[in-house]
Amino acid sequence: MNSSAPIRSAGRSAAPRVSAFIPEGTRDVLPPEWAQREAIRAQLSGLFSRWGYRGVEVPALEYASAHHPQDAVAFKLIDSGGQVLALRSEFTTAVGRLVRTRYPQGPFPLRLQYGGRLWLRALNSELGRLREFNQLGVELIGVETAQADAELLHLAAAALGAVGLGELGATLELGYPGFVDAVLEDAGLHGAARAALHDAIDRKSGADVDLLCAQFGLSGEARRTLHALTDLYGGPEVLDAAQALARGTRAQEAVAHLRRVAGLYGSPLLFDLGVSRRYDYYTGLTFRAYAPGLNQPVLGGGRYALEGGLPGAGFALGLERLMRAVAGDLPPEPEVVLALDLRAAEAARAQGLHAELAWTDDAEDLRAFSVARGIHRWARSADGALTFQPAGEVTL
């Protein structure tokens, strides 16, 4: 339910809006969606466990830090001792802190999974318009190899398949933000020009590239190279085009690594080597997946370095986005019966039904509730046997 949806009222005044009762960017979750969301959460958590990723939980409250990647958009508060705290705004930093303090010696590789809520103060993040949302994901920490990157791609594809998005056409897209930076470095670009061009290339804005080239007096050859970066999207042929742009060692190693990972993965991939945003955070490849009808990724991740230099990589899935992506394929709610006594409730549940227990002997109250709740059958026990009758035909 959208937080701006109106609430119907019997009065004559205009119906109040939900946003008048809950903060903007938050939402209520009603029983049908809650049940399906938890089913998806359990399905993915079970998948991660079978791959050897063990569960951890980290606090929702953290110490605020100017070095945190989400510091600018985090909710902050002050505790009774004057310490500035922040609500958890992403998981990787928290899991990294856990690894440094709880597993300083490994054993590596360390495979961990997590899940829970995140909070953001701003509404314009890459995670969408929600300021309170749910994520679950995995981290593979302590190794930095093509095999480790390929493992995460295989697991990401398995996760998409588990919730039915593989059949809907969700495909993994690989990027390598450091490749763009390496090409810019090889072209002799530094400082403000380099930072501005990172942004223009990531947005694939040829017009802004031209403006910046004119502003900083770049040569025609440099301009052609920058335009070529914005076009590096597609299948395996993109790696050949990237190879032609890779003059320095760092750029060449990035292309070679992507080729190794793609070979180990063995299934079709898309490549977007114009991805340049957050190049100072990611130390290697990045990947994401889109679902039909959504303009934001349902899955995203990549390779990074934890504080102290320990390598890590992982990905996260947004549960709210997954729910939107698979909403048309969700199974119906299970049948609920109204049990007239405790033994009937227990027997119905033993048969796999959902049973709510009658709270009164007033048949009219029970019938009215059943109509409103959508319950069609009542269950009762007699002489040790469970029987069902249509809700409107039962005599108490």
GROMACS .gro file of C-alpha atoms in nm:
model
  396
    1MET     CA    1   0.000   0.000   0.000
    2ASN     CA    2   0.144   0.333  -0.102
    3SER     CA    3   0.196   0.576   0.184
    4SER     CA    4   0.003   0.844  -0.005
    5ALA     CA    5  -0.308   0.631  -0.071
    6PRO     CA    6  -0.629   0.779   0.075
    7ILE     CA    7  -0.821   0.626   0.365
    8ARG     CA    8  -1.194   0.601   0.303
    9SER     CA    9  -1.413   0.780   0.557
   10ALA     CA   10  -1.786   0.773   0.627
   11GLY     CA   11  -1.782   1.144   0.708
   12ARG     CA   12  -1.834   1.434   0.470
   13SER     CA   13  -1.490   1.584   0.513
   14ALA     CA   14  -1.213   1.501   0.269
   15ALA     CA   15  -1.050   1.165   0.335
   16PRO     CA   16  -0.724   1.202   0.525
   17ARG     CA   17  -0.406   1.077   0.362
   18VAL     CA   18  -0.190   0.805   0.509
   19SER     CA   19   0.107   1.040   0.499
   20ALA     CA   20  -0.070   1.248   0.764
   21PHE     CA   21  -0.029   0.956   1.005
   22ILE     CA   22   0.309   0.805   0.912
   23PRO     CA   23   0.627   0.978   0.791
   24GLU     CA   24   0.683   1.024   0.420
   25GLY     CA   25   0.884   0.741   0.274
   26THR     CA   26   0.740   0.479   0.512
   27ARG     CA   27   0.448   0.244   0.457
   28ASP     CA   28   0.221  -0.007   0.628
   29VAL     CA   29   0.243  -0.370   0.517
   30LEU     CA   30  -0.086  -0.561   0.524
   31PRO     CA   31  -0.119  -0.938   0.587
   32PRO     CA   32  -0.119  -1.071   0.226
   33GLU     CA   33   0.196  -0.880   0.132
   34TRP     CA   34   0.361  -0.957   0.466
   35ALA     CA   35   0.308  -1.331   0.417
   36GLN     CA   36   0.448  -1.328   0.064
   37ARG     CA   37   0.743  -1.111   0.163
   38GLU     CA   38   0.835  -1.344   0.447
   39ALA     CA   39   0.803  -1.644   0.213
   40ILE     CA   40   1.049  -1.481  -0.028
   41ARG     CA   41   1.280  -1.396   0.261
   42ALA     CA   42   1.278  -1.756   0.385
   43GLN     CA   43   1.329  -1.893   0.034
   44LEU     CA   44   1.633  -1.677  -0.032
   45SER     CA   45   1.781  -1.728   0.314
   46GLY     CA   46   1.753  -2.103   0.266
   47LEU     CA   47   1.924  -2.076  -0.072
   48PHE     CA   48   2.212  -1.877   0.076
   49SER     CA   49   2.249  -2.129   0.358
   50ARG     CA   50   2.275  -2.417   0.111
   51TRP     CA   51   2.561  -2.232  -0.056
   52GLY     CA   52   2.744  -2.208   0.277
   53TYR     CA   53   2.654  -1.848   0.372
   54ARG     CA   54   2.587  -1.839   0.746
   55GLY     CA   55   2.355  -1.584   0.900
   56VAL     CA   56   2.457  -1.287   1.113
   57GLU     CA   57   2.265  -0.997   1.265
   58VAL     CA   58   2.405  -0.650   1.325
   59PRO     CA   59   2.263  -0.367   1.539
   60ALA     CA   60   2.019  -0.117   1.393
   61LEU     CA   61   2.202   0.156   1.587
   62GLU     CA   62   2.559   0.245   1.491
   63TYR     CA   63   2.809   0.512   1.587
   64ALA     CA   64   2.782   0.799   1.341
   65SER     CA   65   3.095   0.853   1.136
   66ALA     CA   66   3.189   1.102   0.867
   67HIS     CA   67   3.373   0.817   0.695
   68HIS     CA   68   3.060   0.605   0.654
   69PRO     CA   69   2.958   0.582   0.285
   70GLN     CA   70   2.600   0.682   0.370
   71ASP     CA   71   2.681   0.942   0.635
   72ALA     CA   72   2.524   1.227   0.439
   73VAL     CA   73   2.184   1.057   0.417
   74ALA     CA   74   2.172   0.868   0.748
   75PHE     CA   75   1.923   0.935   1.027
   76LYS     CA   76   2.118   1.056   1.331
   77LEU     CA   77   2.029   1.088   1.697
   78ILE     CA   78   2.201   1.160   2.025
   79ASP     CA   79   2.186   0.919   2.316
   80SER     CA   80   2.166   1.009   2.685
   81GLY     CA   81   2.546   1.025   2.708
   82GLY     CA   82   2.579   1.272   2.423
   83GLN     CA   83   2.710   1.016   2.174
   84VAL     CA   84   2.596   1.073   1.813
   85LEU     CA   85   2.439   0.755   1.674
   86ALA     CA   86   2.296   0.667   1.334
   87LEU     CA   87   2.029   0.426   1.220
   88ARG     CA   88   2.173   0.152   0.999
   89SER     CA   89   2.171   0.279   0.639
   90GLU     CA   90   2.349  -0.010   0.463
   91PHE     CA   91   2.477  -0.352   0.563
   92THR     CA   92   2.824  -0.390   0.414
   93THR     CA   93   2.992  -0.148   0.655
   94ALA     CA   94   2.824  -0.311   0.955
   95VAL     CA   95   2.917  -0.663   0.840
   96GLY     CA   96   3.272  -0.542   0.780
   97ARG     CA   97   3.292  -0.413   1.137
   98LEU     CA   98   3.162  -0.750   1.260
   99VAL     CA   99   3.427  -0.936   1.061
  100ARG     CA  100   3.711  -0.717   1.189
  101THR     CA  101   3.606  -0.757   1.553
  102ARG     CA  102   3.467  -1.113   1.559
  103TYR     CA  103   3.665  -1.291   1.286
  104PRO     CA  104   4.001  -1.110   1.266
  105GLN     CA  105   4.175  -1.434   1.168
  106GLY     CA  106   3.895  -1.579   0.957
  107PRO     CA  107   3.891  -1.857   0.854
  108PHE     CA  108   3.882  -1.706   0.506
  109PRO     CA  109   3.699  -1.709   0.279
  110LEU     CA  110   3.420  -1.612   0.515
  111ARG     CA  111   3.068  -1.649   0.377
  112LEU     CA  112   2.798  -1.454   0.559
  113GLN     CA  113   2.435  -1.362   0.494
  114TYR     CA  114   2.221  -1.093   0.654
  115GLY     CA  115   1.874  -0.944   0.639
  116GLY     CA  116   1.677  -0.667   0.798
  117ARG     CA  117   1.565  -0.306   0.775
  118LEU     CA  118   1.755   0.000   0.663
  119TRP     CA  119   1.673   0.367   0.705
  120LEU     CA  120   1.767   0.672   0.498
  121ARG     CA  121   1.698   1.037   0.569
  122ALA     CA  122   1.685   1.131   0.200
  123LEU     CA  123   1.432   1.021  -0.059
  124ASN     CA  124   1.655   1.038  -0.366
  125SER     CA  125   1.885   0.744  -0.304
  126GLU     CA  126   1.960   0.462  -0.546
  127LEU     CA  127   1.734   0.245  -0.329
  128GLY     CA  128   1.423   0.435  -0.434
  129ARG     CA  129   1.171   0.660  -0.270
  130LEU     CA  130   1.135   0.463   0.054
  131ARG     CA  131   1.319   0.578   0.364
  132GLU     CA  132   1.252   0.254   0.551
  133PHE     CA  133   1.297  -0.069   0.359
  134ASN     CA  134   1.414  -0.429   0.378
  135GLN     CA  135   1.722  -0.591   0.230
  136LEU     CA  136   1.887  -0.927   0.243
  137GLY     CA  137   2.216  -1.027   0.094
  138VAL     CA  138   2.550  -1.203   0.120
  139GLU     CA  139   2.916  -1.115   0.165
  140LEU     CA  140   3.216  -1.323   0.055
  141ILE     CA  141   3.510  -1.188   0.252
  142GLY     CA  142   3.883  -1.251   0.258
  143VAL     CA  143   3.951  -1.356  -0.102
  144GLU     CA  144   3.991  -1.160  -0.425
  145THR     CA  145   3.987  -1.394  -0.723
  146ALA     CA  146   3.797  -1.439  -1.045
  147GLN     CA  147   3.655  -1.762  -0.899
  148ALA     CA  148   3.510  -1.571  -0.601
  149ASP     CA  149   3.351  -1.311  -0.830
  150ALA     CA  150   3.204  -1.584  -1.049
  151GLU     CA  151   3.063  -1.761  -0.741
  152LEU     CA  152   2.870  -1.448  -0.649
  153LEU     CA  153   2.735  -1.418  -1.002
  154HIS     CA  154   2.618  -1.780  -0.993
  155LEU     CA  155   2.453  -1.723  -0.654
  156ALA     CA  156   2.291  -1.399  -0.773
  157ALA     CA  157   2.148  -1.581  -1.075
  158ALA     CA  158   2.023  -1.861  -0.847
  159ALA     CA  159   1.853  -1.602  -0.624
  160LEU     CA  160   1.677  -1.444  -0.922
  161GLY     CA  161   1.570  -1.788  -1.037
  162ALA     CA  162   1.441  -1.885  -0.693
  163VAL     CA  163   1.189  -1.599  -0.695
  164GLY     CA  164   1.094  -1.647  -1.060
  165LEU     CA  165   1.274  -1.345  -1.206
  166GLY     CA  166   1.504  -1.556  -1.420
  167GLU     CA  167   1.204  -1.671  -1.621
  168LEU     CA  168   1.086  -1.309  -1.650
  169GLY     CA  169   1.409  -1.210  -1.822
  170ALA     CA  170   1.616  -1.055  -1.544
  171THR     CA  171   1.980  -1.054  -1.663
  172LEU     CA  172   2.297  -0.972  -1.476
  173GLU     CA  173   2.481  -0.659  -1.592
  174LEU     CA  174   2.851  -0.630  -1.510
  175GLY     CA  175   3.039  -0.306  -1.468
  176TYR     CA  176   3.386  -0.205  -1.353
  177PRO     CA  177   3.395   0.156  -1.227
  178GLY     CA  178   3.772   0.148  -1.197
  179PHE     CA  179   3.799   0.089  -1.573
  180VAL     CA  180   3.657   0.433  -1.650
  181ASP     CA  181   3.886   0.588  -1.393
  182ALA     CA  182   4.188   0.410  -1.543
  183VAL     CA  183   4.102   0.533  -1.893
  184LEU     CA  184   4.060   0.888  -1.762
  185GLU     CA  185   4.394   0.860  -1.585
  186ASP     CA  186   4.563   0.734  -1.902
  187ALA     CA  187   4.417   1.033  -2.085
  188GLY     CA  188   4.591   1.264  -1.836
  189LEU     CA  189   4.274   1.382  -1.662
  190HIS     CA  190   4.290   1.471  -1.293
  191GLY     CA  191   4.113   1.673  -1.025
  192ALA     CA  192   3.787   1.851  -1.102
  193ALA     CA  193   3.783   1.750  -1.468
  194ARG     CA  194   3.815   1.384  -1.384
  195ALA     CA  195   3.542   1.396  -1.119
  196ALA     CA  196   3.301   1.582  -1.346
  197LEU     CA  197   3.361   1.343  -1.636
  198HIS     CA  198   3.297   1.043  -1.411
  199ASP     CA  199   2.949   1.175  -1.348
  200ALA     CA  200   2.878   1.264  -1.711
  201ILE     CA  201   2.996   0.924  -1.836
  202ASP     CA  202   2.794   0.736  -1.575
  203ARG     CA  203   2.483   0.925  -1.689
  204LYS     CA  204   2.582   0.851  -2.051
  205SER     CA  205   2.536   1.218  -2.131
  206GLY     CA  206   2.724   1.291  -2.453
  207ALA     CA  207   2.614   1.655  -2.437
  208ASP     CA  208   2.773   1.702  -2.094
  209VAL     CA  209   3.089   1.526  -2.213
  210ASP     CA  210   3.116   1.781  -2.497
  211LEU     CA  211   3.059   2.071  -2.260
  212LEU     CA  212   3.323   1.947  -2.017
  213CYS     CA  213   3.572   1.881  -2.295
  214ALA     CA  214   3.528   2.240  -2.411
  215GLN     CA  215   3.546   2.372  -2.054
  216PHE     CA  216   3.871   2.193  -1.978
  217GLY     CA  217   4.025   2.231  -2.324
  218LEU     CA  218   4.052   1.860  -2.403
  219SER     CA  219   4.175   1.737  -2.738
  220GLY     CA  220   3.958   1.581  -3.006
  221GLU     CA  221   4.116   1.242  -2.938
  222ALA     CA  222   4.028   1.266  -2.569
  223ARG     CA  223   3.671   1.361  -2.661
  224ARG     CA  224   3.637   1.058  -2.887
  225THR     CA  225   3.765   0.832  -2.610
  226LEU     CA  226   3.516   0.974  -2.361
  227HIS     CA  227   3.224   0.931  -2.599
  228ALA     CA  228   3.334   0.573  -2.660
  229LEU     CA  229   3.312   0.509  -2.285
  230THR     CA  230   2.945   0.613  -2.278
  231ASP     CA  231   2.870   0.354  -2.549
  232LEU     CA  232   3.025   0.053  -2.375
  233TYR     CA  233   2.704  -0.141  -2.319
  234GLY     CA  234   2.603  -0.477  -2.461
  235GLY     CA  235   2.723  -0.835  -2.489
  236PRO     CA  236   3.074  -0.984  -2.509
  237GLU     CA  237   3.166  -0.748  -2.792
  238VAL     CA  238   3.185  -0.471  -2.531
  239LEU     CA  239   3.498  -0.631  -2.388
  240ASP     CA  240   3.666  -0.609  -2.729
  241ALA     CA  241   3.574  -0.241  -2.755
  242ALA     CA  242   3.702  -0.182  -2.402
  243GLN     CA  243   4.028  -0.357  -2.487
  244ALA     CA  244   4.083  -0.106  -2.765
  245LEU     CA  245   4.052   0.180  -2.514
  246ALA     CA  246   4.273   0.017  -2.250
  247ARG     CA  247   4.615   0.174  -2.290
  248GLY     CA  248   4.750   0.149  -1.938
  249THR     CA  249   4.812  -0.153  -1.719
  250ARG     CA  250   4.521  -0.085  -1.483
  251ALA     CA  251   4.265  -0.063  -1.763
  252GLN     CA  252   4.404  -0.373  -1.934
  253GLU     CA  253   4.390  -0.573  -1.610
  254ALA     CA  254   4.026  -0.472  -1.560
  255VAL     CA  255   3.929  -0.606  -1.903
  256ALA     CA  256   4.131  -0.925  -1.850
  257HIS     CA  257   3.962  -0.986  -1.515
  258LEU     CA  258   3.616  -0.941  -1.667
  259ARG     CA  259   3.704  -1.193  -1.937
  260ARG     CA  260   3.814  -1.447  -1.676
  261VAL     CA  261   3.500  -1.400  -1.470
  262ALA     CA  262   3.273  -1.422  -1.774
  263GLY     CA  263   3.448  -1.743  -1.880
  264LEU     CA  264   3.401  -1.898  -1.537
  265TYR     CA  265   3.037  -1.792  -1.524
  266GLY     CA  266   2.965  -1.948  -1.860
  267SER     CA  267   2.617  -1.802  -1.917
  268PRO     CA  268   2.512  -1.486  -2.105
  269LEU     CA  269   2.597  -1.156  -1.939
  270LEU     CA  270   2.549  -0.792  -2.024
  271PHE     CA  271   2.835  -0.548  -1.977
  272ASP     CA  272   2.807  -0.180  -1.891
  273LEU     CA  273   3.162  -0.050  -1.874
  274GLY     CA  274   3.044   0.310  -1.871
  275VAL     CA  275   2.940   0.258  -1.508
  276SER     CA  276   3.150   0.510  -1.324
  277ARG     CA  277   2.959   0.612  -1.015
  278ARG     CA  278   3.118   0.526  -0.677
  279TYR     CA  279   3.447   0.430  -0.843
  280ASP     CA  280   3.617   0.536  -0.521
  281TYR     CA  281   3.416   0.276  -0.325
  282TYR     CA  282   3.425  -0.030  -0.550
  283THR     CA  283   3.766  -0.185  -0.610
  284GLY     CA  284   3.665  -0.429  -0.885
  285LEU     CA  285   3.362  -0.545  -1.076
  286THR     CA  286   3.008  -0.446  -0.994
  287PHE     CA  287   2.686  -0.616  -1.100
  288ARG     CA  288   2.314  -0.558  -1.091
  289ALA     CA  289   1.992  -0.703  -1.228
  290TYR     CA  290   1.674  -0.536  -1.347
  291ALA     CA  291   1.327  -0.687  -1.363
  292PRO     CA  292   1.078  -0.607  -1.640
  293GLY     CA  293   0.873  -0.300  -1.558
  294LEU     CA  294   1.112  -0.163  -1.293
  295ASN     CA  295   1.359   0.114  -1.366
  296GLN     CA  296   1.570   0.040  -1.058
  297PRO     CA  297   1.771  -0.276  -0.993
  298VAL     CA  298   1.625  -0.552  -0.775
  299LEU     CA  299   1.977  -0.680  -0.704
  300GLY     CA  300   2.311  -0.507  -0.687
  301GLY     CA  301   2.659  -0.554  -0.553
  302GLY     CA  302   3.028  -0.565  -0.627
  303ARG     CA  303   3.382  -0.589  -0.497
  304TYR     CA  304   3.521  -0.356  -0.230
  305ALA     CA  305   3.787  -0.336   0.039
  306LEU     CA  306   3.703  -0.333   0.408
  307GLU     CA  307   3.874  -0.100   0.650
  308GLY     CA  308   4.229  -0.230   0.684
  309GLY     CA  309   4.238  -0.359   0.327
  310LEU     CA  310   4.063  -0.695   0.368
  311PRO     CA  311   3.895  -0.776   0.034
  312GLY     CA  312   3.526  -0.845   0.015
  313ALA     CA  313   3.243  -0.875  -0.234
  314GLY     CA  314   2.871  -0.931  -0.210
  315PHE     CA  315   2.527  -0.832  -0.324
  316ALA     CA  316   2.193  -0.732  -0.177
  317LEU     CA  317   1.832  -0.768  -0.286
  318GLY     CA  318   1.558  -0.521  -0.199
  319LEU     CA  319   1.254  -0.708  -0.072
  320GLU     CA  320   1.010  -0.431  -0.160
  321ARG     CA  321   1.136  -0.426  -0.517
  322LEU     CA  322   1.122  -0.804  -0.539
  323MET     CA  323   0.761  -0.792  -0.424
  324ARG     CA  324   0.675  -0.543  -0.698
  325ALA     CA  325   0.861  -0.746  -0.960
  326VAL     CA  326   0.689  -1.077  -0.884
  327ALA     CA  327   0.350  -0.946  -0.770
  328GLY     CA  328   0.170  -1.093  -1.068
  329ASP     CA  329   0.309  -1.441  -0.995
  330LEU     CA  330   0.237  -1.460  -0.624
  331PRO     CA  331   0.035  -1.763  -0.514
  332PRO     CA  332  -0.305  -1.703  -0.351
  333GLU     CA  333  -0.340  -1.691   0.024
  334PRO     CA  334  -0.409  -2.031   0.185
  335GLU     CA  335  -0.764  -2.110   0.290
  336VAL     CA  336  -0.856  -2.001   0.640
  337VAL     CA  337  -1.128  -2.182   0.834
  338LEU     CA  338  -1.305  -2.073   1.152
  339ALA     CA  339  -1.267  -2.338   1.421
  340LEU     CA  340  -1.551  -2.358   1.670
  341ASP     CA  341  -1.339  -2.533   1.933
  342LEU     CA  342  -0.972  -2.580   2.016
  343ARG     CA  343  -0.954  -2.944   1.906
  344ALA     CA  344  -1.100  -2.854   1.568
  345ALA     CA  345  -0.842  -2.576   1.529
  346GLU     CA  346  -0.556  -2.811   1.611
  347ALA     CA  347  -0.687  -3.081   1.376
  348ALA     CA  348  -0.736  -2.833   1.090
  349ARG     CA  349  -0.385  -2.696   1.133
  350ALA     CA  350  -0.249  -3.052   1.133
  351GLN     CA  351  -0.406  -3.090   0.788
  352GLY     CA  352  -0.218  -2.784   0.664
  353LEU     CA  353  -0.505  -2.538   0.689
  354HIS     CA  354  -0.494  -2.202   0.862
  355ALA     CA  355  -0.746  -2.191   1.144
  356GLU     CA  356  -0.876  -1.898   1.346
  357LEU     CA  357  -1.050  -1.982   1.674
  358ALA     CA  358  -1.406  -1.868   1.749
  359TRP     CA  359  -1.419  -1.621   2.037
  360THR     CA  360  -1.795  -1.627   2.102
  361ASP     CA  361  -2.100  -1.856   2.085
  362ASP     CA  362  -2.303  -1.590   1.902
  363ALA     CA  363  -2.360  -1.737   1.555
  364GLU     CA  364  -2.457  -1.405   1.401
  365ASP     CA  365  -2.134  -1.241   1.515
  366LEU     CA  366  -1.936  -1.534   1.376
  367ARG     CA  367  -2.122  -1.522   1.042
  368ALA     CA  368  -2.068  -1.147   1.006
  369PHE     CA  369  -1.699  -1.189   1.082
  370SER     CA  370  -1.668  -1.477   0.835
  371VAL     CA  371  -1.820  -1.269   0.556
  372ALA     CA  372  -1.591  -0.976   0.628
  373ARG     CA  373  -1.285  -1.201   0.662
  374GLY     CA  374  -1.363  -1.414   0.356
  375ILE     CA  375  -1.396  -1.739   0.554
  376HIS     CA  376  -1.622  -1.992   0.383
  377ARG     CA  377  -1.597  -2.298   0.610
  378TRP     CA  378  -1.632  -2.361   0.981
  379ALA     CA  379  -1.464  -2.653   1.151
  380ARG     CA  380  -1.581  -2.839   1.460
  381SER     CA  381  -1.482  -3.157   1.638
  382ALA     CA  382  -1.735  -3.418   1.744
  383ASP     CA  383  -1.654  -3.757   1.891
  384GLY     CA  384  -1.289  -3.704   1.798
  385ALA     CA  385  -1.367  -3.638   1.430
  386LEU     CA  386  -1.307  -3.314   1.241
  387THR     CA  387  -1.598  -3.193   1.028
  388PHE     CA  388  -1.643  -2.891   0.802
  389GLN     CA  389  -1.961  -2.708   0.713
  390PRO     CA  390  -2.034  -2.397   0.503
  391ALA     CA  391  -2.019  -2.093   0.726
  392GLY     CA  392  -2.380  -1.991   0.668
  393GLU     CA  393  -2.528  -2.332   0.745
  394VAL     CA  394  -2.386  -2.403   1.089
  395THR     CA  395  -2.614  -2.406   1.389
  396LEU     CA  396  -2.445  -2.354   1.722
   0.00000   0.00000   0.00000
